[in-house]
Amino acid sequence: MLQEDIEHPVKVLIVGNGAVGKSSMIQRYCKGVFTQEYKKTIGVDFLEKKLQVSGEDLRLMIWDTAGQEEFDSMTKAYYRDAEACVVAFSTIDRASFEAVKSWIGKVEAEVGSIPMVLIQNKIDLVDDAVMTKEEAEELAKEVKLKFYRTSVQENYNIDEVFKYLSELFVQRL
Ligand code: GDP
């Protein structure tokens, strides 16, 4: 097999407090669907998405926290060998915004420094935002992560987030 034909499997995590939209985002990105119905987990460990970035074939395996985040019981297996991470907070949930640094800390403690991106989801609800645009941008600057505003509901910026994360991953190959 030629070197160029290799498909790289990439374990991607989505971390953040409960209800910020992690499961919805995985379903949207991997299956192209969005459901209003509150769904705590997608019932599987991860969903897959294939994409090509900078001439490299990637197979993203995107892992959901499966609703364990409230109990601080994320298992070692969840973090093990993770190679990229989306850190998410919600426009309408101040606690999720304030938890961002501790999520980043947890990931770094478990797997070290890996490509990461920060997202503010539910941007369709911006009129009900519980943090200002400046606060969110300040946080992104502080944690030194590229920052996207997303809406899983409106399918806004979702592909872009994973494309950017994949580019960071490929740069390290
Ligand atoms: P998780 O606990 O982080 O996995 O969050 P879920 O994916 O279960 O989403 C929690 C709730 O937020 C569900 O009712 C979703 O339909 C809703 N939700 C997810 N993303 C968005 C979004 O971008 N906009 C709006 N308005 N609701 C969203």
PDB file of C-alpha atoms and ligand atoms in Angstrom:
ATOM      1  CA  MET A   1       0.000   0.000   0.000  1.00  0.00           C
ATOM      2  CA  LEU A   2       1.333   3.403  -0.901  1.00  0.00           C
ATOM      3  CA  GLN A   3       2.059   5.753   1.961  1.00  0.00           C
ATOM      4  CA  GLU A   4      -0.536   8.197   0.595  1.00  0.00           C
ATOM      5  CA  ASP A   5      -3.284   5.580   0.762  1.00  0.00           C
ATOM      6  CA  ILE A   6      -3.124   5.191   4.520  1.00  0.00           C
ATOM      7  CA  GLU A   7      -6.265   6.162   6.400  1.00  0.00           C
ATOM      8  CA  HIS A   8      -5.535   7.683   9.780  1.00  0.00           C
ATOM      9  CA  PRO A   9      -7.961   6.796  12.559  1.00  0.00           C
ATOM     10  CA  VAL A  10      -8.277   9.752  14.957  1.00  0.00           C
ATOM     11  CA  LYS A  11      -9.899   9.561  18.375  1.00  0.00           C
ATOM     12  CA  VAL A  12     -11.695  12.842  18.973  1.00  0.00           C
ATOM     13  CA  LEU A  13     -13.331  13.844  22.254  1.00  0.00           C
ATOM     14  CA  ILE A  14     -16.105  16.339  22.821  1.00  0.00           C
ATOM     15  CA  VAL A  15     -16.018  17.567  26.393  1.00  0.00           C
ATOM     16  CA  GLY A  16     -18.083  20.111  28.269  1.00  0.00           C
ATOM     17  CA  ASN A  17     -20.882  20.225  30.815  1.00  0.00           C
ATOM     18  CA  GLY A  18     -24.123  18.318  30.312  1.00  0.00           C
ATOM     19  CA  ALA A  19     -26.669  19.674  27.823  1.00  0.00           C
ATOM     20  CA  VAL A  20     -24.301  21.981  25.917  1.00  0.00           C
ATOM     21  CA  GLY A  21     -25.050  19.970  22.766  1.00  0.00           C
ATOM     22  CA  LYS A  22     -22.269  17.377  22.543  1.00  0.00           C
ATOM     23  CA  SER A  23     -24.406  14.385  21.535  1.00  0.00           C
ATOM     24  CA  SER A  24     -26.393  16.539  19.133  1.00  0.00           C
ATOM     25  CA  MET A  25     -23.184  17.754  17.544  1.00  0.00           C
ATOM     26  CA  ILE A  26     -21.838  14.257  16.987  1.00  0.00           C
ATOM     27  CA  GLN A  27     -25.128  13.171  15.449  1.00  0.00           C
ATOM     28  CA  ARG A  28     -25.321  16.275  13.277  1.00  0.00           C
ATOM     29  CA  TYR A  29     -21.778  15.951  12.020  1.00  0.00           C
ATOM     30  CA  CYS A  30     -21.696  12.181  11.517  1.00  0.00           C
ATOM     31  CA  LYS A  31     -25.296  11.495  10.515  1.00  0.00           C
ATOM     32  CA  GLY A  32     -26.575  14.848   9.319  1.00  0.00           C
ATOM     33  CA  VAL A  33     -29.534  14.946  11.676  1.00  0.00           C
ATOM     34  CA  PHE A  34     -30.713  17.146  14.520  1.00  0.00           C
ATOM     35  CA  THR A  35     -33.434  16.220  16.971  1.00  0.00           C
ATOM     36  CA  GLN A  36     -35.066  18.639  19.368  1.00  0.00           C
ATOM     37  CA  GLU A  37     -35.892  15.867  21.771  1.00  0.00           C
ATOM     38  CA  TYR A  38     -33.545  15.912  24.732  1.00  0.00           C
ATOM     39  CA  LYS A  39     -31.282  12.931  24.443  1.00  0.00           C
ATOM     40  CA  LYS A  40     -28.769  12.312  27.157  1.00  0.00           C
ATOM     41  CA  THR A  41     -26.605   9.956  25.173  1.00  0.00           C
ATOM     42  CA  ILE A  42     -26.462   8.538  21.703  1.00  0.00           C
ATOM     43  CA  GLY A  43     -26.143   5.094  23.188  1.00  0.00           C
ATOM     44  CA  VAL A  44     -22.811   4.235  21.613  1.00  0.00           C
ATOM     45  CA  ASP A  45     -19.216   5.058  22.458  1.00  0.00           C
ATOM     46  CA  PHE A  46     -18.535   7.001  19.284  1.00  0.00           C
ATOM     47  CA  LEU A  47     -19.649   7.786  15.747  1.00  0.00           C
ATOM     48  CA  GLU A  48     -17.359   7.934  12.739  1.00  0.00           C
ATOM     49  CA  LYS A  49     -16.816  10.456  10.001  1.00  0.00           C
ATOM     50  CA  LYS A  50     -14.384  10.192   7.119  1.00  0.00           C
ATOM     51  CA  LEU A  51     -12.805  13.270   5.628  1.00  0.00           C
ATOM     52  CA  GLN A  52      -9.807  14.350   3.620  1.00  0.00           C
ATOM     53  CA  VAL A  53      -7.617  17.163   4.884  1.00  0.00           C
ATOM     54  CA  SER A  54      -4.423  18.393   3.212  1.00  0.00           C
ATOM     55  CA  GLY A  55      -4.333  15.235   1.106  1.00  0.00           C
ATOM     56  CA  GLU A  56      -4.615  12.926   4.120  1.00  0.00           C
ATOM     57  CA  ASP A  57      -7.502  10.516   4.639  1.00  0.00           C
ATOM     58  CA  LEU A  58      -8.808  10.707   8.183  1.00  0.00           C
ATOM     59  CA  ARG A  59     -11.408   8.620   9.947  1.00  0.00           C
ATOM     60  CA  LEU A  60     -12.602  10.631  12.930  1.00  0.00           C
ATOM     61  CA  MET A  61     -14.004   8.571  15.775  1.00  0.00           C
ATOM     62  CA  ILE A  62     -15.904  11.126  17.814  1.00  0.00           C
ATOM     63  CA  TRP A  63     -16.576  10.103  21.391  1.00  0.00           C
ATOM     64  CA  ASP A  64     -19.457  11.305  23.476  1.00  0.00           C
ATOM     65  CA  THR A  65     -19.173  11.697  27.239  1.00  0.00           C
ATOM     66  CA  ALA A  66     -22.345   9.587  27.520  1.00  0.00           C
ATOM     67  CA  GLY A  67     -23.896  11.776  30.205  1.00  0.00           C
ATOM     68  CA  GLN A  68     -21.322  10.949  32.836  1.00  0.00           C
ATOM     69  CA  GLU A  69     -19.986  14.478  33.127  1.00  0.00           C
ATOM     70  CA  GLU A  70     -22.104  15.518  36.095  1.00  0.00           C
ATOM     71  CA  PHE A  71     -20.767  12.694  38.187  1.00  0.00           C
ATOM     72  CA  ASP A  72     -17.116  13.467  37.520  1.00  0.00           C
ATOM     73  CA  SER A  73     -16.816   9.831  36.604  1.00  0.00           C
ATOM     74  CA  MET A  74     -15.392  10.026  33.129  1.00  0.00           C
ATOM     75  CA  THR A  75     -13.454   6.834  32.828  1.00  0.00           C
ATOM     76  CA  LYS A  76      -9.813   6.513  31.863  1.00  0.00           C
ATOM     77  CA  ALA A  77     -10.985   4.594  28.792  1.00  0.00           C
ATOM     78  CA  TYR A  78     -12.819   7.658  27.543  1.00  0.00           C
ATOM     79  CA  TYR A  79      -9.645   9.747  27.473  1.00  0.00           C
ATOM     80  CA  ARG A  80      -7.186   7.008  26.537  1.00  0.00           C
ATOM     81  CA  ASP A  81      -5.244   7.740  23.324  1.00  0.00           C
ATOM     82  CA  ALA A  82      -7.391  10.754  22.451  1.00  0.00           C
ATOM     83  CA  GLU A  83      -5.717  12.738  19.691  1.00  0.00           C
ATOM     84  CA  ALA A  84      -7.926  15.810  19.351  1.00  0.00           C
ATOM     85  CA  CYS A  85     -10.606  17.519  21.421  1.00  0.00           C
ATOM     86  CA  VAL A  86     -13.545  19.886  21.095  1.00  0.00           C
ATOM     87  CA  VAL A  87     -14.241  21.844  24.305  1.00  0.00           C
ATOM     88  CA  ALA A  88     -17.832  23.076  24.336  1.00  0.00           C
ATOM     89  CA  PHE A  89     -19.945  25.499  26.335  1.00  0.00           C
ATOM     90  CA  SER A  90     -23.467  26.748  25.794  1.00  0.00           C
ATOM     91  CA  THR A  91     -24.645  30.291  25.068  1.00  0.00           C
ATOM     92  CA  ILE A  92     -27.442  29.889  27.637  1.00  0.00           C
ATOM     93  CA  ASP A  93     -25.504  28.141  30.419  1.00  0.00           C
ATOM     94  CA  ARG A  94     -23.130  30.252  32.505  1.00  0.00           C
ATOM     95  CA  ALA A  95     -21.851  27.263  34.500  1.00  0.00           C
ATOM     96  CA  SER A  96     -20.797  25.515  31.292  1.00  0.00           C
ATOM     97  CA  PHE A  97     -18.811  28.637  30.336  1.00  0.00           C
ATOM     98  CA  GLU A  98     -17.123  28.763  33.727  1.00  0.00           C
ATOM     99  CA  ALA A  99     -16.258  25.050  33.513  1.00  0.00           C
ATOM    100  CA  VAL A 100     -14.225  25.387  30.298  1.00  0.00           C
ATOM    101  CA  LYS A 101     -10.832  25.743  31.997  1.00  0.00           C
ATOM    102  CA  SER A 102     -11.411  22.739  34.211  1.00  0.00           C
ATOM    103  CA  TRP A 103     -12.388  20.617  31.186  1.00  0.00           C
ATOM    104  CA  ILE A 104      -9.204  21.647  29.394  1.00  0.00           C
ATOM    105  CA  GLY A 105      -7.242  20.826  32.548  1.00  0.00           C
ATOM    106  CA  LYS A 106      -8.831  17.393  32.776  1.00  0.00           C
ATOM    107  CA  VAL A 107      -8.042  16.535  29.181  1.00  0.00           C
ATOM    108  CA  GLU A 108      -4.450  17.731  29.508  1.00  0.00           C
ATOM    109  CA  ALA A 109      -3.991  15.805  32.742  1.00  0.00           C
ATOM    110  CA  GLU A 110      -5.201  12.590  31.091  1.00  0.00           C
ATOM    111  CA  VAL A 111      -3.659  12.780  27.620  1.00  0.00           C
ATOM    112  CA  GLY A 112      -1.265  15.735  27.591  1.00  0.00           C
ATOM    113  CA  SER A 113      -1.271  18.448  24.979  1.00  0.00           C
ATOM    114  CA  ILE A 114      -3.427  17.537  21.941  1.00  0.00           C
ATOM    115  CA  PRO A 115      -5.059  19.675  19.236  1.00  0.00           C
ATOM    116  CA  MET A 116      -8.062  21.457  20.751  1.00  0.00           C
ATOM    117  CA  VAL A 117     -10.723  23.926  19.699  1.00  0.00           C
ATOM    118  CA  LEU A 118     -13.153  25.952  21.824  1.00  0.00           C
ATOM    119  CA  ILE A 119     -16.790  26.294  20.802  1.00  0.00           C
ATOM    120  CA  GLN A 120     -19.759  28.286  21.999  1.00  0.00           C
ATOM    121  CA  ASN A 121     -22.791  26.251  20.932  1.00  0.00           C
ATOM    122  CA  LYS A 122     -26.468  27.292  20.682  1.00  0.00           C
ATOM    123  CA  ILE A 123     -25.506  30.587  19.087  1.00  0.00           C
ATOM    124  CA  ASP A 124     -29.032  30.620  17.592  1.00  0.00           C
ATOM    125  CA  LEU A 125     -30.114  31.572  21.127  1.00  0.00           C
ATOM    126  CA  VAL A 126     -27.783  34.584  21.241  1.00  0.00           C
ATOM    127  CA  ASP A 127     -30.616  36.858  22.412  1.00  0.00           C
ATOM    128  CA  ASP A 128     -30.699  34.827  25.643  1.00  0.00           C
ATOM    129  CA  ALA A 129     -26.916  34.712  26.038  1.00  0.00           C
ATOM    130  CA  VAL A 130     -25.589  34.647  29.600  1.00  0.00           C
ATOM    131  CA  MET A 131     -22.093  35.789  28.652  1.00  0.00           C
ATOM    132  CA  THR A 132     -20.998  38.672  26.467  1.00  0.00           C
ATOM    133  CA  LYS A 133     -19.186  38.268  23.168  1.00  0.00           C
ATOM    134  CA  GLU A 134     -16.164  39.957  24.758  1.00  0.00           C
ATOM    135  CA  GLU A 135     -16.107  37.552  27.710  1.00  0.00           C
ATOM    136  CA  ALA A 136     -16.162  34.568  25.378  1.00  0.00           C
ATOM    137  CA  GLU A 137     -13.382  35.994  23.226  1.00  0.00           C
ATOM    138  CA  GLU A 138     -11.342  36.841  26.324  1.00  0.00           C
ATOM    139  CA  LEU A 139     -11.637  33.242  27.520  1.00  0.00           C
ATOM    140  CA  ALA A 140     -10.512  31.909  24.138  1.00  0.00           C
ATOM    141  CA  LYS A 141      -7.491  34.215  24.276  1.00  0.00           C
ATOM    142  CA  GLU A 142      -6.674  33.143  27.804  1.00  0.00           C
ATOM    143  CA  VAL A 143      -6.745  29.431  27.004  1.00  0.00           C
ATOM    144  CA  LYS A 144      -5.047  30.085  23.642  1.00  0.00           C
ATOM    145  CA  LEU A 145      -7.566  28.160  21.568  1.00  0.00           C
ATOM    146  CA  LYS A 146      -9.183  28.981  18.276  1.00  0.00           C
ATOM    147  CA  PHE A 147     -12.804  29.852  18.972  1.00  0.00           C
ATOM    148  CA  TYR A 148     -15.937  29.082  16.948  1.00  0.00           C
ATOM    149  CA  ARG A 149     -19.536  30.032  17.591  1.00  0.00           C
ATOM    150  CA  THR A 150     -21.743  27.159  16.506  1.00  0.00           C
ATOM    151  CA  SER A 151     -25.345  26.112  16.264  1.00  0.00           C
ATOM    152  CA  VAL A 152     -26.001  22.426  15.920  1.00  0.00           C
ATOM    153  CA  GLN A 153     -29.659  23.282  15.428  1.00  0.00           C
ATOM    154  CA  GLU A 154     -28.959  25.605  12.482  1.00  0.00           C
ATOM    155  CA  ASN A 155     -26.009  23.501  11.266  1.00  0.00           C
ATOM    156  CA  TYR A 156     -23.817  26.577  11.607  1.00  0.00           C
ATOM    157  CA  ASN A 157     -19.998  26.189  11.732  1.00  0.00           C
ATOM    158  CA  ILE A 158     -20.091  22.481  12.629  1.00  0.00           C
ATOM    159  CA  ASP A 159     -18.141  21.225   9.596  1.00  0.00           C
ATOM    160  CA  GLU A 160     -15.682  24.097  10.074  1.00  0.00           C
ATOM    161  CA  VAL A 161     -14.857  23.065  13.652  1.00  0.00           C
ATOM    162  CA  PHE A 162     -13.965  19.508  12.694  1.00  0.00           C
ATOM    163  CA  LYS A 163     -12.093  20.617   9.586  1.00  0.00           C
ATOM    164  CA  TYR A 164      -9.947  22.982  11.657  1.00  0.00           C
ATOM    165  CA  LEU A 165      -9.296  20.318  14.307  1.00  0.00           C
ATOM    166  CA  SER A 166      -8.363  17.830  11.576  1.00  0.00           C
ATOM    167  CA  GLU A 167      -5.931  20.327  10.061  1.00  0.00           C
ATOM    168  CA  LEU A 168      -4.233  20.722  13.445  1.00  0.00           C
ATOM    169  CA  PHE A 169      -3.997  16.936  13.690  1.00  0.00           C
ATOM    170  CA  VAL A 170      -2.530  16.561  10.203  1.00  0.00           C
ATOM    171  CA  GLN A 171       0.132  19.188  10.934  1.00  0.00           C
ATOM    172  CA  ARG A 172       1.455  16.854  13.610  1.00  0.00           C
ATOM    173  CA  LEU A 173       1.704  13.761  11.366  1.00  0.00           C
TER     174      LEU A 173
HETATM  175  P1  GDP B   1     -25.046  17.025  25.758  1.00  0.00           P
HETATM  176  O1  GDP B   1     -25.527  16.630  27.116  1.00  0.00           O
HETATM  177  O2  GDP B   1     -23.920  18.004  25.824  1.00  0.00           O
HETATM  178  O3  GDP B   1     -24.714  15.844  24.887  1.00  0.00           O
HETATM  179  O4  GDP B   1     -26.241  17.830  25.042  1.00  0.00           O
HETATM  180  P2  GDP B   1     -27.370  17.295  24.013  1.00  0.00           P
HETATM  181  O5  GDP B   1     -26.760  17.037  22.677  1.00  0.00           O
HETATM  182  O6  GDP B   1     -28.124  16.203  24.660  1.00  0.00           O
HETATM  183  O7  GDP B   1     -28.250  18.612  23.855  1.00  0.00           O
HETATM  184  C1  GDP B   1     -28.979  19.144  24.936  1.00  0.00           C
HETATM  185  C2  GDP B   1     -30.192  19.890  24.393  1.00  0.00           C
HETATM  186  O8  GDP B   1     -29.775  21.049  23.674  1.00  0.00           O
HETATM  187  C3  GDP B   1     -31.060  19.076  23.429  1.00  0.00           C
HETATM  188  O9  GDP B   1     -32.408  19.367  23.687  1.00  0.00           O
HETATM  189  C4  GDP B   1     -30.660  19.598  22.068  1.00  0.00           C
HETATM  190  O10 GDP B   1     -31.714  19.467  21.146  1.00  0.00           O
HETATM  191  C5  GDP B   1     -30.337  21.052  22.376  1.00  0.00           C
HETATM  192  N1  GDP B   1     -29.355  21.655  21.452  1.00  0.00           N
HETATM  193  C6  GDP B   1     -28.175  21.146  21.035  1.00  0.00           C
HETATM  194  N2  GDP B   1     -27.548  21.999  20.213  1.00  0.00           N
HETATM  195  C7  GDP B   1     -28.347  23.074  20.083  1.00  0.00           C
HETATM  196  C8  GDP B   1     -28.228  24.320  19.370  1.00  0.00           C
HETATM  197  O11 GDP B   1     -27.257  24.610  18.658  1.00  0.00           O
HETATM  198  N3  GDP B   1     -29.262  25.216  19.522  1.00  0.00           N
HETATM  199  C9  GDP B   1     -30.350  24.937  20.293  1.00  0.00           C
HETATM  200  N4  GDP B   1     -31.294  25.878  20.373  1.00  0.00           N
HETATM  201  N5  GDP B   1     -30.482  23.793  20.979  1.00  0.00           N
HETATM  202  C10 GDP B   1     -29.500  22.880  20.887  1.00  0.00           C
END
